[in-house]
Short mmCIF file of C-alpha atoms (C1' of nucleotides) in Angstrom, two decimals:
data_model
loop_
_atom_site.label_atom_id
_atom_site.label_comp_id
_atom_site.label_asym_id
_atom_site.label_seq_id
_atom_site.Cartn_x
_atom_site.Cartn_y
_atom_site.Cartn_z
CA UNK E 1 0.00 0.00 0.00
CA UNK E 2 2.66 2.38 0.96
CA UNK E 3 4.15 2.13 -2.24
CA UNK E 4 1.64 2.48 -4.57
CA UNK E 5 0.24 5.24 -2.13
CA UNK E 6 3.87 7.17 -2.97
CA UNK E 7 5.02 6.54 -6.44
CA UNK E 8 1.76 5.85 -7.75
CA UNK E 9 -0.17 2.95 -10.12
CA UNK E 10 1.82 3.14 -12.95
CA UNK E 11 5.39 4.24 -11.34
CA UNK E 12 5.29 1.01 -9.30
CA UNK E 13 6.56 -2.19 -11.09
CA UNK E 14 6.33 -5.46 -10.34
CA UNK E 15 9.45 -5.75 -9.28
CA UNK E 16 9.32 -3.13 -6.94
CA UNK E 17 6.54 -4.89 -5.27
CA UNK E 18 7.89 -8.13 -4.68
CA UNK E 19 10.70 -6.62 -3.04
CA UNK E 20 8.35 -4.97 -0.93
CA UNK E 21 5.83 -7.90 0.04
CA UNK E 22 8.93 -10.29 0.08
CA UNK E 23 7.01 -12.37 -2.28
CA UNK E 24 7.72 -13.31 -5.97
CA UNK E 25 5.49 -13.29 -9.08
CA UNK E 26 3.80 -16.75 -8.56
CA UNK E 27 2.10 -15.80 -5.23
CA UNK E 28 1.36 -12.41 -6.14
CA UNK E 29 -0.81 -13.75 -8.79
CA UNK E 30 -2.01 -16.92 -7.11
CA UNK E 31 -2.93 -14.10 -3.87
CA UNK E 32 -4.56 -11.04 -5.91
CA UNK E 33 -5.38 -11.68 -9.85
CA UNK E 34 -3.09 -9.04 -10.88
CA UNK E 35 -1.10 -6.07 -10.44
CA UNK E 36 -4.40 -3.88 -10.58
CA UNK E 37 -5.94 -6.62 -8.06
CA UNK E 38 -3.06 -5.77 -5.98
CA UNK E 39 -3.53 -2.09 -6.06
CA UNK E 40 -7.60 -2.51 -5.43
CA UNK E 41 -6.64 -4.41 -2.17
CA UNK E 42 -4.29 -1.05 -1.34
CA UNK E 43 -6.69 1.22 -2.22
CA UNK E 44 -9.37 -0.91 0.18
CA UNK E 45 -7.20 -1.07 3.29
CA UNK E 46 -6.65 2.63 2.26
CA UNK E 47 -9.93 3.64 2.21
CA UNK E 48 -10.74 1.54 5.27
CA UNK E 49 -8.56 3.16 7.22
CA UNK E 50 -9.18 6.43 6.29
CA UNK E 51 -13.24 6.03 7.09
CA UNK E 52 -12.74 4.19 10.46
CA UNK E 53 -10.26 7.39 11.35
CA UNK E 54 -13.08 9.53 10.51
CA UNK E 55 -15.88 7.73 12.07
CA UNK E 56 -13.99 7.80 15.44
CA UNK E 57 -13.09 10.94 15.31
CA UNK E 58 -15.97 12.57 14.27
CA UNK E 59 -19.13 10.45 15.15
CA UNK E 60 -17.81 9.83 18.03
CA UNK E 61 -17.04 12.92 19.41
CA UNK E 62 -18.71 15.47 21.95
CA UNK E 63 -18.51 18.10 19.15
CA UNK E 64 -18.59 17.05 15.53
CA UNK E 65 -17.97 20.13 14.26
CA UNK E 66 -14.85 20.95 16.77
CA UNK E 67 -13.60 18.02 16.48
CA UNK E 68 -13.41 18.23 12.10
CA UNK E 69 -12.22 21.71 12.62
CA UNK E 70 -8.93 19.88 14.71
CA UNK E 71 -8.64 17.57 12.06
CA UNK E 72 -7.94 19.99 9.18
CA UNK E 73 -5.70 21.97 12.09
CA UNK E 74 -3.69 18.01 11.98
CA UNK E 75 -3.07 18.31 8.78
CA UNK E 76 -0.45 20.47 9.09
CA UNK E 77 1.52 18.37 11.60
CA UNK E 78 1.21 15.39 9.30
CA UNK E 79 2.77 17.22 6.50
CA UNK E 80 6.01 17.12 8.20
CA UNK E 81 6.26 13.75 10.25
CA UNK E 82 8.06 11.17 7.71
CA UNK E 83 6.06 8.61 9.39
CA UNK E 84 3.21 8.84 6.34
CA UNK E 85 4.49 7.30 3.01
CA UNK E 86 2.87 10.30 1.69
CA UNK E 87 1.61 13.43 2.38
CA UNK E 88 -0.64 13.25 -0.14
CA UNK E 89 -4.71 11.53 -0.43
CA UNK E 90 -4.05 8.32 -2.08
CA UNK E 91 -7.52 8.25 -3.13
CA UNK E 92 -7.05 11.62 -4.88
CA UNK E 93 -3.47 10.17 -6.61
CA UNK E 94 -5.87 7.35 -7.68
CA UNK E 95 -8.30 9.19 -8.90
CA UNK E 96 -5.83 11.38 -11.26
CA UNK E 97 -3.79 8.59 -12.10
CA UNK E 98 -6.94 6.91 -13.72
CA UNK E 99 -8.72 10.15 -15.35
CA UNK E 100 -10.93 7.84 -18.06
CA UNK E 101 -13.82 5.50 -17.03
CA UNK E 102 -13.23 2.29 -15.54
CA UNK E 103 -13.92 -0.31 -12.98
CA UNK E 104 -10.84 1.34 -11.05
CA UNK E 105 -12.26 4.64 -11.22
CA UNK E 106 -15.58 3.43 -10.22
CA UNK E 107 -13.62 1.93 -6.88
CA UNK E 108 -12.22 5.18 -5.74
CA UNK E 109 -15.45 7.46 -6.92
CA UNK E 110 -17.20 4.95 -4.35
CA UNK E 111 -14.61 5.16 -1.35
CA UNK E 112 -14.51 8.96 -1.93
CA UNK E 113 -17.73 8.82 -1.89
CA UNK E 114 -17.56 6.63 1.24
CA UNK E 115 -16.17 9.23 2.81
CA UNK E 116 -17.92 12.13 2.18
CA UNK E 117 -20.86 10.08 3.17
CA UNK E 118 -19.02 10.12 7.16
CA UNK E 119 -18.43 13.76 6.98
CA UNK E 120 -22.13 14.40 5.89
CA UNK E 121 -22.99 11.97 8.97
CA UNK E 122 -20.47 14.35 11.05
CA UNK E 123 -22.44 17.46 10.55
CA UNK E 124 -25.85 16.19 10.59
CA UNK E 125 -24.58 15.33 14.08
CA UNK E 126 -23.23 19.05 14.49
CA UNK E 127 -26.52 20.38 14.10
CA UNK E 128 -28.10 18.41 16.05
CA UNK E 129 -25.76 19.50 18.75
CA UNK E 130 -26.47 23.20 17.89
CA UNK E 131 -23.03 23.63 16.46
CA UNK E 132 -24.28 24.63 13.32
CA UNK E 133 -27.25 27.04 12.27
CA UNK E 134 -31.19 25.11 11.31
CA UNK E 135 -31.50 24.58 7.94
CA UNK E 136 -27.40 23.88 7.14
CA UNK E 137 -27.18 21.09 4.44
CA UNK E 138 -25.11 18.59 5.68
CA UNK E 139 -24.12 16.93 2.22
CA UNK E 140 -23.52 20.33 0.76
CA UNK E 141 -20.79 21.25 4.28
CA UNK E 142 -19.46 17.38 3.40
CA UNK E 143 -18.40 18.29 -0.23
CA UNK E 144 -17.01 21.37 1.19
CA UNK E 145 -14.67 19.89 3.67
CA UNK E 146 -13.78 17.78 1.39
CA UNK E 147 -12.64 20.30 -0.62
CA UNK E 148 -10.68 21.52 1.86
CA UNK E 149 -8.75 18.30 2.77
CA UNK E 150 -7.90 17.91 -1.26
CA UNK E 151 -6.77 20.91 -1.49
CA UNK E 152 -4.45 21.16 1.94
CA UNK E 153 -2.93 17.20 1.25
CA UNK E 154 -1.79 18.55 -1.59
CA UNK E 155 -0.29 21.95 -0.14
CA UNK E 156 1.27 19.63 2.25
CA UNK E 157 2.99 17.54 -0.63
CA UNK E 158 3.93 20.58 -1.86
CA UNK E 159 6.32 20.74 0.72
CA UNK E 160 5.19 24.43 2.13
CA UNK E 161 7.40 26.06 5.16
CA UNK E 162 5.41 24.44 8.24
CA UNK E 163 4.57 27.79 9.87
CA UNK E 164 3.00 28.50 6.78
CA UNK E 165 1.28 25.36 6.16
CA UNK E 166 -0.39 25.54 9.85
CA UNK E 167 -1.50 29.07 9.25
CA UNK E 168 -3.32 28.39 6.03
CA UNK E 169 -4.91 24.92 8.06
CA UNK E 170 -5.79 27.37 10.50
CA UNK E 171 -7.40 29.67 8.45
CA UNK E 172 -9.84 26.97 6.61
CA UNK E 173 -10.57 25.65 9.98
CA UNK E 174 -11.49 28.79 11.30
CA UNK E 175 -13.64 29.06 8.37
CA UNK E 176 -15.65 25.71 9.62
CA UNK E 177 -15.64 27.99 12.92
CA UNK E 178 -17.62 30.77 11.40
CA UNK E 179 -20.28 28.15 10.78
CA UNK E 180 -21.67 28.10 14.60
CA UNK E 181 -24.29 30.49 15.33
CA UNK E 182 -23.82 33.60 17.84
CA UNK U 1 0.64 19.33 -23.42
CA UNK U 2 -2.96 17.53 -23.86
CA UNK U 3 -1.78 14.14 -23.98
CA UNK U 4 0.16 14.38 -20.39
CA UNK U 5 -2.38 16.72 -18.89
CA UNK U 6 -5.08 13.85 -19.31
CA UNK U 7 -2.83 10.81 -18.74
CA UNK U 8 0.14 11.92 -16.98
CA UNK U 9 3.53 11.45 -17.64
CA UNK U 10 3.95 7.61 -16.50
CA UNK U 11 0.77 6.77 -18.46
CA UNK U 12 1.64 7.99 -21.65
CA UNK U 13 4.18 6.35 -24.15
CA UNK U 14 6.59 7.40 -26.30
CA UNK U 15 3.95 5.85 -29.34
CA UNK U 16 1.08 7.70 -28.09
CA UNK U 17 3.38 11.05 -28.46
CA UNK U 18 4.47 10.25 -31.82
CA UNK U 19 0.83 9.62 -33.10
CA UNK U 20 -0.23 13.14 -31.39
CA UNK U 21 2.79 14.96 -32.69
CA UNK U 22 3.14 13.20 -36.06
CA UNK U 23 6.63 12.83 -35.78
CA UNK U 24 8.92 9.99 -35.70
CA UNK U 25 11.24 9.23 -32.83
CA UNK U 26 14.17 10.75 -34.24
CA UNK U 27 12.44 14.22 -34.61
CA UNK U 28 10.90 14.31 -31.22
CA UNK U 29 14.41 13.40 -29.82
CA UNK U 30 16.24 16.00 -31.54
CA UNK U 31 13.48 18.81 -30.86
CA UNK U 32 13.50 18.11 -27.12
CA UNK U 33 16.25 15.58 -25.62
CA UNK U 34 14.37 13.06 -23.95
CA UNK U 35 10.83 11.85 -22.81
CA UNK U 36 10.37 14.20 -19.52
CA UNK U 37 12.34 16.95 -21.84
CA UNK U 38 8.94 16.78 -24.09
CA UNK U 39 7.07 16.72 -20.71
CA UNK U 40 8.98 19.98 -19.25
CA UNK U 41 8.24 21.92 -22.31
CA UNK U 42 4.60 20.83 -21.89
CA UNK U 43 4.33 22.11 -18.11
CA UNK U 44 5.86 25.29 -19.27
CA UNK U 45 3.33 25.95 -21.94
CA UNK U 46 0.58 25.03 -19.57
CA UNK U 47 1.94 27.17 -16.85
CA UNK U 48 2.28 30.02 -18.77
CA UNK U 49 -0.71 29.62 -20.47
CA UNK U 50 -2.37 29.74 -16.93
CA UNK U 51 -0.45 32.24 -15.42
CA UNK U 52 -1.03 34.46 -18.31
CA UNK U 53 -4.71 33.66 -18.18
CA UNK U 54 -4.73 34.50 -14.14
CA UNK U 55 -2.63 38.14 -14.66
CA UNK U 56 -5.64 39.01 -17.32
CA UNK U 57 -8.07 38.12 -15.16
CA UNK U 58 -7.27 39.53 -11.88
CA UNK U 59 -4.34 42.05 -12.14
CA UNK U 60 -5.96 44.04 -15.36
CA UNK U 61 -9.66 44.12 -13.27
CA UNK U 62 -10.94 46.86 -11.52
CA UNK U 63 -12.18 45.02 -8.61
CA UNK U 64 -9.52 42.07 -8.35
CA UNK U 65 -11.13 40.55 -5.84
CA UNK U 66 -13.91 40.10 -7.43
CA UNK U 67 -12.51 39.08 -10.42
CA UNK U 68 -11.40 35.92 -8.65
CA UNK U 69 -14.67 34.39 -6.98
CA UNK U 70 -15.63 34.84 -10.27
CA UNK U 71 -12.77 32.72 -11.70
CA UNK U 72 -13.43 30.71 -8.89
CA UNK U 73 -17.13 30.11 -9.83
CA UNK U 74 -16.22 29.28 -13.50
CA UNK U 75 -14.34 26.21 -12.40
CA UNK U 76 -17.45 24.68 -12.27
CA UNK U 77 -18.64 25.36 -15.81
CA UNK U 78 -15.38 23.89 -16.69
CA UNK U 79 -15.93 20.98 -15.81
CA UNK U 80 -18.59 20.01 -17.48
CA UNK U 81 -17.71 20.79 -21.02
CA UNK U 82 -15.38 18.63 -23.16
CA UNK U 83 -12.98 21.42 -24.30
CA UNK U 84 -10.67 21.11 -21.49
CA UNK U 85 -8.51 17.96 -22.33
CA UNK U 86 -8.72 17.55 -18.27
CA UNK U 87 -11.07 19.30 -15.27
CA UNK U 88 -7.88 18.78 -13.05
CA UNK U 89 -5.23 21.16 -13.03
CA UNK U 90 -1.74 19.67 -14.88
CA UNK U 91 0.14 21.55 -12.62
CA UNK U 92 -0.77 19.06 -9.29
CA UNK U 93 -1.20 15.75 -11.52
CA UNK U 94 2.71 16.70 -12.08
CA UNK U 95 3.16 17.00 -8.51
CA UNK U 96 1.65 13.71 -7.14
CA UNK U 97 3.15 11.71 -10.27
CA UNK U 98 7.55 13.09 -9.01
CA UNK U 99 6.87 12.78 -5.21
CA UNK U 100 10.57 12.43 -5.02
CA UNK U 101 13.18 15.10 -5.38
CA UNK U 102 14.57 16.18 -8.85
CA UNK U 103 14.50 18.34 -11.28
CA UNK U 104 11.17 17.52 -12.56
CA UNK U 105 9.66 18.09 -9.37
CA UNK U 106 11.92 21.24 -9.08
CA UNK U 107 10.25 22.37 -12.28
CA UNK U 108 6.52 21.70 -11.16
CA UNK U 109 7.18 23.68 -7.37
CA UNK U 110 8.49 26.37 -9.35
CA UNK U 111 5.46 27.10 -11.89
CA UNK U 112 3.11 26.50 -8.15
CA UNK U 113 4.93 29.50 -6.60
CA UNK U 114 4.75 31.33 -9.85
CA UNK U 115 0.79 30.86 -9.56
CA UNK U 116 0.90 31.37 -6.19
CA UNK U 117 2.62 34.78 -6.80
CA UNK U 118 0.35 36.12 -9.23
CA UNK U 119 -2.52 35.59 -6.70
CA UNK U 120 -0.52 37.38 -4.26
CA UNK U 121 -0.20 40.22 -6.68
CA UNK U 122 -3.68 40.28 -6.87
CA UNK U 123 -4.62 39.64 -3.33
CA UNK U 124 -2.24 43.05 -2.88
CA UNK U 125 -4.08 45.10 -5.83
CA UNK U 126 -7.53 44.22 -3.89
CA UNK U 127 -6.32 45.23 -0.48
CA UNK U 128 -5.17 48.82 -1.85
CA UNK U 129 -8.61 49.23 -2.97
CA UNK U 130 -10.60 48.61 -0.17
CA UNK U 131 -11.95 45.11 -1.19
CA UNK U 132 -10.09 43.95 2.07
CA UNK U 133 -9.60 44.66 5.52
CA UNK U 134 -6.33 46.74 6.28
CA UNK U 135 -3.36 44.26 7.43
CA UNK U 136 -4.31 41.48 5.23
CA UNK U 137 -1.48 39.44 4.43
CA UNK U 138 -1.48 38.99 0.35
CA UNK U 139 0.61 35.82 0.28
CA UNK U 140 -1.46 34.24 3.16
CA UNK U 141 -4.60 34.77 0.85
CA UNK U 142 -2.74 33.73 -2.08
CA UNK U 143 -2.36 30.12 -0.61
CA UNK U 144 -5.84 30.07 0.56
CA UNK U 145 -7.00 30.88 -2.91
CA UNK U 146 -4.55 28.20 -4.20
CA UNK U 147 -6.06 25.50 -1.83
CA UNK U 148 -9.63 26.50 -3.00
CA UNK U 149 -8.38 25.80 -6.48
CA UNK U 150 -6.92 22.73 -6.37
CA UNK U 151 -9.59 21.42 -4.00
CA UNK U 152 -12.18 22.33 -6.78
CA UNK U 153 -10.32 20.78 -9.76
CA UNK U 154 -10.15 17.61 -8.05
CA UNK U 155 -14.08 17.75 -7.21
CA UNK U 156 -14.52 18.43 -10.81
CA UNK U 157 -12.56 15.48 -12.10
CA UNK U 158 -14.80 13.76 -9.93
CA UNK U 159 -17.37 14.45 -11.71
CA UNK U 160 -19.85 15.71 -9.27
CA UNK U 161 -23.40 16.68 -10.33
CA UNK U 162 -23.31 19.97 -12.04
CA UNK U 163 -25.61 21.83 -9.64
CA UNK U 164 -23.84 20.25 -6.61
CA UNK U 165 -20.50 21.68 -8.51
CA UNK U 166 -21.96 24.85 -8.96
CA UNK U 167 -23.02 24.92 -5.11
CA UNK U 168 -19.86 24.34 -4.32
CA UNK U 169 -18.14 26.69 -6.01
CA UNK U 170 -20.17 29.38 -5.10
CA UNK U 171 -19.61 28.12 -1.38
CA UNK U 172 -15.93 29.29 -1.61
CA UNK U 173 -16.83 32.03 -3.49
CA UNK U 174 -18.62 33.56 -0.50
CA UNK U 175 -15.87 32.90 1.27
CA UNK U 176 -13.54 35.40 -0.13
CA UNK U 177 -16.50 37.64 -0.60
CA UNK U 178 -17.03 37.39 3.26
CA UNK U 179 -13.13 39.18 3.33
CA UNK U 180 -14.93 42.18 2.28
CA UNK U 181 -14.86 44.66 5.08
CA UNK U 182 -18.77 45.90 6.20
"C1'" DC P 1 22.79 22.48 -61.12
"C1'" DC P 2 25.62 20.52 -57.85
"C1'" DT P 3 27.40 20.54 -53.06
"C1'" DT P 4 26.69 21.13 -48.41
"C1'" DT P 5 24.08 21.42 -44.52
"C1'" DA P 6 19.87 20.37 -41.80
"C1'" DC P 7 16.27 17.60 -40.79
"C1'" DT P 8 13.29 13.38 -40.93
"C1'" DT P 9 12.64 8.56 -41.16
"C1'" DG P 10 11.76 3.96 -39.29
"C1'" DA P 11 13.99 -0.26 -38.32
"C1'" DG P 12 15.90 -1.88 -34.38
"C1'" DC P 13 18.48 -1.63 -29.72
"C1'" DA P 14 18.80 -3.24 -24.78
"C1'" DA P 15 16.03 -3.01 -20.91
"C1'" DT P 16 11.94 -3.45 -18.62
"C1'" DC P 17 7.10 -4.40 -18.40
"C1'" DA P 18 3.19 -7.40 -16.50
"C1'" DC P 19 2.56 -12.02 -16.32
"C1'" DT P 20 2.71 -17.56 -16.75
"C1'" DC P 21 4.13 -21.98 -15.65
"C1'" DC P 22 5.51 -25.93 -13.25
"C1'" DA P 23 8.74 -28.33 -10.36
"C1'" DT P 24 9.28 -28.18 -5.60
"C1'" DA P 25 8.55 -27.09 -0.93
"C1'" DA P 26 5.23 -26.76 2.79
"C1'" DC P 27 1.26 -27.69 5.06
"C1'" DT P 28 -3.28 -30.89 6.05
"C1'" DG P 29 -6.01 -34.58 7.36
"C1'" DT P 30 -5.85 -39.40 8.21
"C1'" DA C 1 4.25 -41.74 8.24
"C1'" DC C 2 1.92 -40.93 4.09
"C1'" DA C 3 -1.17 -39.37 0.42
"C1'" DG C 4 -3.51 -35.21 -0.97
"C1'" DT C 5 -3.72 -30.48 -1.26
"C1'" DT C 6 -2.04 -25.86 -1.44
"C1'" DA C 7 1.47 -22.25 -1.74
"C1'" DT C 8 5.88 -20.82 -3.28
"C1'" DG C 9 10.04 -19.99 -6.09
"C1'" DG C 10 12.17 -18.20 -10.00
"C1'" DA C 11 13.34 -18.89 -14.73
"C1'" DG C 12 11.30 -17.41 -18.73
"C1'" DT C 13 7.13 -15.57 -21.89
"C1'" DG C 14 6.01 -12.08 -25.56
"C1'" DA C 15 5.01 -7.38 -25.61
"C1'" DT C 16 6.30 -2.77 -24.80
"C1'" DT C 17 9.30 0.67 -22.91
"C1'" DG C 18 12.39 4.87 -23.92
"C1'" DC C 19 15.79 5.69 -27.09
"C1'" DT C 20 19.66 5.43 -31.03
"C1'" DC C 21 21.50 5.72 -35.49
"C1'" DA C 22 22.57 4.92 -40.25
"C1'" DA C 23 20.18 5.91 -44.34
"C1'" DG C 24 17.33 8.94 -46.83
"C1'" DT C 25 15.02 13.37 -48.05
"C1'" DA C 26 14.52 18.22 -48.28
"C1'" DA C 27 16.41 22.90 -48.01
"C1'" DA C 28 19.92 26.23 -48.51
"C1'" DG C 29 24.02 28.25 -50.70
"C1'" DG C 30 27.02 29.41 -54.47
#
DNA sequence: CCTTTACTTGAGCAATCACTCCATAACTGT
DNA sequence: ACAGTTATGGAGTGATTGCTCAAGTAAAGG
């Protein structure tokens, strides 16, 4: 997973994967179909991962919307940290490395979609907790922090100065923060 | 430029160049030197291409600020119509495909802060005529803006339901428009 | 009109790609 | 301990990769 999450689906050879499973060509194929088997399974535990992180930290906190506006604030420490293979959304590398239509595709347009689905969960919760004004559209602040986490992951690979990088996750989380009614 | 903006540069082969170009290995080599030489002069027409595009937009407008939820709203109509080889921006598919140091990547971060500048530019045109509060920090702004961008070029090549695009965009929109001081 | 220079051509290079196959090693149930 | 089953190892498949180069064509110069 970590390697296809860094150099991507089609910078990652075969070779490069049996060196990293410690297995060789006949069990990769007897284990996963193929190399794009393979790289559904990584995108899966991917995706898993990412959704349970989310659903614990958001669905099951006091405050929803608090605690989503500490995990864009996070982002910025993760950028730095070499202990992520990447700084980056895998799903997002996915979904760029396979721009035309395709069962792949389809796979990551459903985990994204996956999780969005939390985050729309998340703030439904929010305003039922009063963190958010009546009427807010939950789906519609979902796509929106969404946006947000695309576009800081990839600030972050961008390698940005970190005092930088924590002011600008600041300043989208204090955005979240102008949500909550007086 | 096409070609790599839609595939990327692992994804496309030297064949698939030759058929676009209509030219024969031997030319293509001794126009540009290798395969990522042909990709470098590609980024550099599409950065300049966009960068020229931005300075138009917002540095020539009366009301910069404006000028840029606007260009931040149009995202959305862009990504609905075929004319655009790709609704994500070349620019960050070149930065998730060379996560590693080199030149490449060297290239790519240098184009980014070249974008990044020109927002700044306009960011400080807007604050000198009142569209801002006094203090703002241009370059601060200028990375927010960024973030907004590539956050809504990935939702596009998504391929998110129009009006749901549209919402979106407008969303951040609002945002800058809520800079505006009362 | 011929020579010289500049450019294009496309067959073909070694290397690498994803992948297959089957003998062999390693378990499993009896 | 042994037959039956499953998993592994690793050489080797044809196809494709990025790239080279000698031969050929066009353009330029006198």
């Amino acid at each position: 997973m970590a390697l296809f999450w860094v150099r991507g689906y089609h910078a990652t050879s075969l070779k490069d994967l049996e060196a990293a499973l410690n297995m060789r060509p006949g069990s990769i194929y007897a284990a996963f179909r193929s190399k794009e088997g393979l790289y559904r399974a990584a995108l899966d535990l991917y995706a898993g991962r990412m959704q349970a992180e989310l659903r614990d930290l958001a669905l099951a906190a006091p405050a929803p919307l608090a605690a989503l506006q500490a995990h864009l604030r996070a982002i910025a420490g993760q950028s730095c940290g070499t202990q992520r293979p990447s700084s980056a959304c895998m799903l997002v590398k996915a979904l760029l490395d396979h721009p035309q239509e395709g069962a792949l595709r389809d796979l990551v347009l459903t985990h994204l979609d996956g999780v969005e689905q939390i985050l729309a969960e998340a703030f439904a919760r929010a305003g039922e907790m009063g963190e958010l004004p009546r009427g807010s559209d939950p789906a519609r602040l979902a796509r929106r922090m969404q946006t947000y986490v695309f576009g800081l992951k990839i600030q972050a690979q961008r390698g940005l100065a970190p005092e930088a990088m924590q002011r600008l996750c600041d300043d989208l989380a204090a955005e979240l923060g102008a949500l909550v009614p007086a």
